[in-house]
């Protein structure tokens, strides 16, 4: 758990990482993150984030 400062006040933020997959090389690639997130004591929510990296040539 950590406290996250915003212009509107401070929010309690909790993140639990379930999995992290990184497949990146000089040509680009993908990062997949599966995690649970909770703010201000609310129930944890399952969340997935995919980042696709492309190299400009």
XYZ file of C-alpha atoms in Angstrom, residues 12-57:
46
model
C -4.541 5.197 -0.679
C -3.409 2.933 -3.519
C -2.818 -0.818 -3.307
C -1.499 -2.930 -6.204
C -0.829 -6.685 -6.246
C 0.937 -8.017 -9.341
C -0.326 -11.440 -10.455
C 1.909 -11.796 -13.511
C 4.367 -9.778 -15.595
C 5.456 -10.974 -19.041
C 8.079 -9.027 -20.980
C 8.914 -9.965 -24.570
C 10.954 -7.048 -25.916
C 14.010 -6.846 -28.158
C 15.599 -4.291 -30.510
C 12.594 -4.580 -32.869
C 9.991 -3.822 -30.181
C 7.649 -6.267 -28.519
C 4.976 -6.625 -25.856
C 4.631 -6.216 -22.110
C 1.645 -7.866 -20.407
C 0.761 -7.089 -16.790
C -2.033 -8.773 -14.846
C -2.652 -7.132 -11.475
C -5.214 -6.237 -8.837
C -5.744 -2.613 -7.825
C -7.626 -0.981 -4.973
C -8.097 2.660 -4.009
C -9.210 4.069 -0.677
C -9.898 0.647 0.853
C -12.280 -0.520 -1.896
C -12.358 -4.144 -3.063
C -9.493 -5.257 -5.286
C -10.281 -5.164 -9.034
C -8.596 -7.485 -11.532
C -6.861 -5.453 -14.220
C -4.859 -6.272 -17.340
C -2.524 -3.920 -19.190
C -0.873 -4.651 -22.545
C 1.856 -2.377 -23.900
C 2.950 -2.855 -27.515
C 6.314 -1.310 -28.389
C 7.104 -0.439 -32.004
C 10.392 0.949 -33.277
C 10.266 3.860 -35.730
C 12.662 3.279 -38.573
